[in-house]
Coordinates of C-alpha atoms in Angstrom, one line a residue:
M1 CA -12.6 73.6 -27.7
C2 CA -15.5 73.0 -30.2
G3 CA -14.9 72.6 -33.9
I4 CA -17.2 72.6 -36.9
F5 CA -16.8 71.0 -40.3
S6 CA -19.4 70.8 -43.1
Y7 CA -19.7 69.7 -46.6
A8 CA -22.2 70.6 -49.4
G9 CA -21.9 69.4 -52.9
S10 CA -22.7 66.6 -55.4
E11 CA -20.5 63.9 -53.9
S12 CA -22.7 61.4 -52.0
K13 CA -20.0 60.1 -49.7
N14 CA -19.5 63.5 -48.0
V15 CA -19.9 61.9 -44.5
L16 CA -16.4 60.6 -44.7
K17 CA -15.1 64.0 -45.7
V18 CA -16.8 65.4 -42.5
I19 CA -15.4 62.7 -40.3
K20 CA -11.9 63.3 -41.7
G21 CA -12.4 67.1 -41.2
L22 CA -13.3 66.5 -37.6
R23 CA -10.3 64.3 -37.1
D24 CA -8.1 67.1 -38.4
L25 CA -9.6 69.3 -35.6
E26 CA -8.8 66.7 -32.9
Y27 CA -5.8 68.6 -31.6
R28 CA -8.2 71.2 -30.2
G29 CA -9.6 69.0 -27.4
Y30 CA -13.2 68.0 -26.9
D31 CA -15.4 65.5 -25.1
S32 CA -17.9 64.3 -27.7
W33 CA -18.8 64.6 -31.4
G34 CA -21.6 64.2 -33.8
I35 CA -22.5 64.4 -37.5
A36 CA -25.8 64.9 -39.4
V37 CA -26.4 64.2 -43.1
E38 CA -29.4 64.9 -45.2
S39 CA -30.3 61.6 -46.9
G40 CA -33.4 60.9 -48.9
G41 CA -35.3 63.9 -47.4
K42 CA -34.5 62.9 -43.8
I43 CA -31.7 64.0 -41.5
I44 CA -29.7 61.2 -40.0
A45 CA -27.3 61.7 -37.2
K46 CA -24.6 59.8 -35.4
K47 CA -23.3 61.0 -32.0
A48 CA -20.8 59.7 -29.5
V49 CA -19.0 60.6 -26.3
G50 CA -15.2 60.4 -26.8
K51 CA -12.8 60.9 -29.6
I52 CA -13.7 60.9 -33.4
S53 CA -10.5 58.9 -34.0
E54 CA -12.3 56.0 -32.3
A55 CA -15.0 56.0 -34.9
R56 CA -14.7 53.5 -37.7
E57 CA -15.4 54.6 -41.3
E58 CA -17.3 51.4 -41.8
D59 CA -19.9 52.7 -39.4
F60 CA -20.8 55.5 -41.8
K61 CA -20.7 53.7 -45.2
E62 CA -24.5 53.6 -45.3
L63 CA -24.9 57.4 -45.0
F64 CA -25.2 59.2 -48.2
G65 CA -26.4 62.7 -49.1
S66 CA -25.4 66.0 -50.6
S67 CA -24.8 67.9 -47.3
A68 CA -23.4 67.0 -43.9
I69 CA -22.3 68.9 -40.8
G70 CA -20.1 67.7 -38.0
H71 CA -19.2 69.1 -34.6
T72 CA -16.8 68.4 -31.8
R73 CA -18.1 69.5 -28.4
W74 CA -16.4 70.9 -25.3
A75 CA -19.3 70.9 -22.7
T76 CA -20.4 74.3 -21.4
H77 CA -24.1 73.7 -20.9
G78 CA -25.2 70.3 -19.8
S79 CA -23.2 67.2 -19.0
V80 CA -20.9 65.2 -21.3
S81 CA -23.5 62.9 -22.8
E82 CA -24.7 61.7 -26.2
K83 CA -28.0 63.7 -25.8
N84 CA -26.0 66.9 -25.3
T85 CA -23.8 66.3 -28.3
H86 CA -24.3 68.4 -31.4
P87 CA -26.0 68.5 -33.9
H88 CA -29.3 69.4 -32.2
F89 CA -32.6 69.1 -34.0
S90 CA -36.0 70.7 -34.3
A91 CA -38.9 68.7 -32.8
D92 CA -39.8 67.3 -36.3
N93 CA -36.2 66.6 -37.1
T94 CA -36.2 68.8 -40.2
V95 CA -33.6 71.3 -38.9
A96 CA -30.2 70.3 -37.6
V97 CA -27.8 72.8 -36.0
V98 CA -24.2 72.9 -34.7
H99 CA -23.0 75.9 -32.8
N100 CA -19.9 77.3 -31.1
G101 CA -20.4 79.8 -28.4
I102 CA -22.9 80.6 -25.7
I103 CA -26.5 81.8 -26.1
E104 CA -26.8 84.0 -23.1
N105 CA -30.6 84.4 -23.2
Y106 CA -31.3 80.8 -24.1
E107 CA -33.4 80.3 -20.9
T108 CA -35.8 83.1 -21.9
L109 CA -36.0 81.8 -25.5
K110 CA -36.6 78.2 -24.2
D111 CA -39.3 79.3 -21.8
G112 CA -41.1 81.0 -24.6
L113 CA -40.9 77.9 -26.8
I114 CA -42.1 75.7 -23.9
K115 CA -45.1 77.9 -23.4
K116 CA -45.9 77.7 -27.0
Y117 CA -45.2 74.0 -27.8
G118 CA -44.6 72.2 -24.4
A119 CA -41.4 70.9 -22.8
G120 CA -41.4 67.6 -24.7
Q121 CA -39.7 69.1 -27.8
F122 CA -36.4 69.6 -25.8
R123 CA -34.1 66.6 -25.6
S124 CA -30.9 68.1 -24.2
E125 CA -29.6 70.3 -21.4
T126 CA -27.8 72.7 -23.9
D127 CA -28.3 76.3 -24.9
T128 CA -27.8 75.4 -28.5
E129 CA -30.9 73.3 -28.8
V130 CA -33.1 76.5 -28.8
I131 CA -31.7 77.4 -32.2
P132 CA -33.3 74.6 -34.3
H133 CA -36.6 75.0 -32.4
L134 CA -36.6 78.8 -33.1
I135 CA -35.8 78.2 -36.8
S136 CA -38.6 75.7 -37.0
D137 CA -41.0 78.1 -35.2
F138 CA -40.2 80.8 -37.7
L139 CA -40.5 78.4 -40.7

């Protein structure tokens, strides 16, 4: 079962708060995890297949920012792989999204975006990835 944890505030070491939050959700079961943090005007992500409890806090000590999101994934669309792990990004990496649920009309939405921008913007096999591309399109 998927889980979402986020942080927004003035503390720059929020990534560790998100990791700890995802670890608290570990009882729910999942196959992969990922986090994204806004840092210096860029969004930086770390993703992995497996358990968040296997991640070392030292791996995240260089990530700083005022907002971060994290997600644990239970695969529904696409295989268990790092590319299918949330967060998903817009083509220009300015929008990051995590999502629980199923987007039933994602194929129609994706087809429209491919016609407009080409297939190269899509990096995963998931339904969720249409969300950041749609947000970017509307921005």
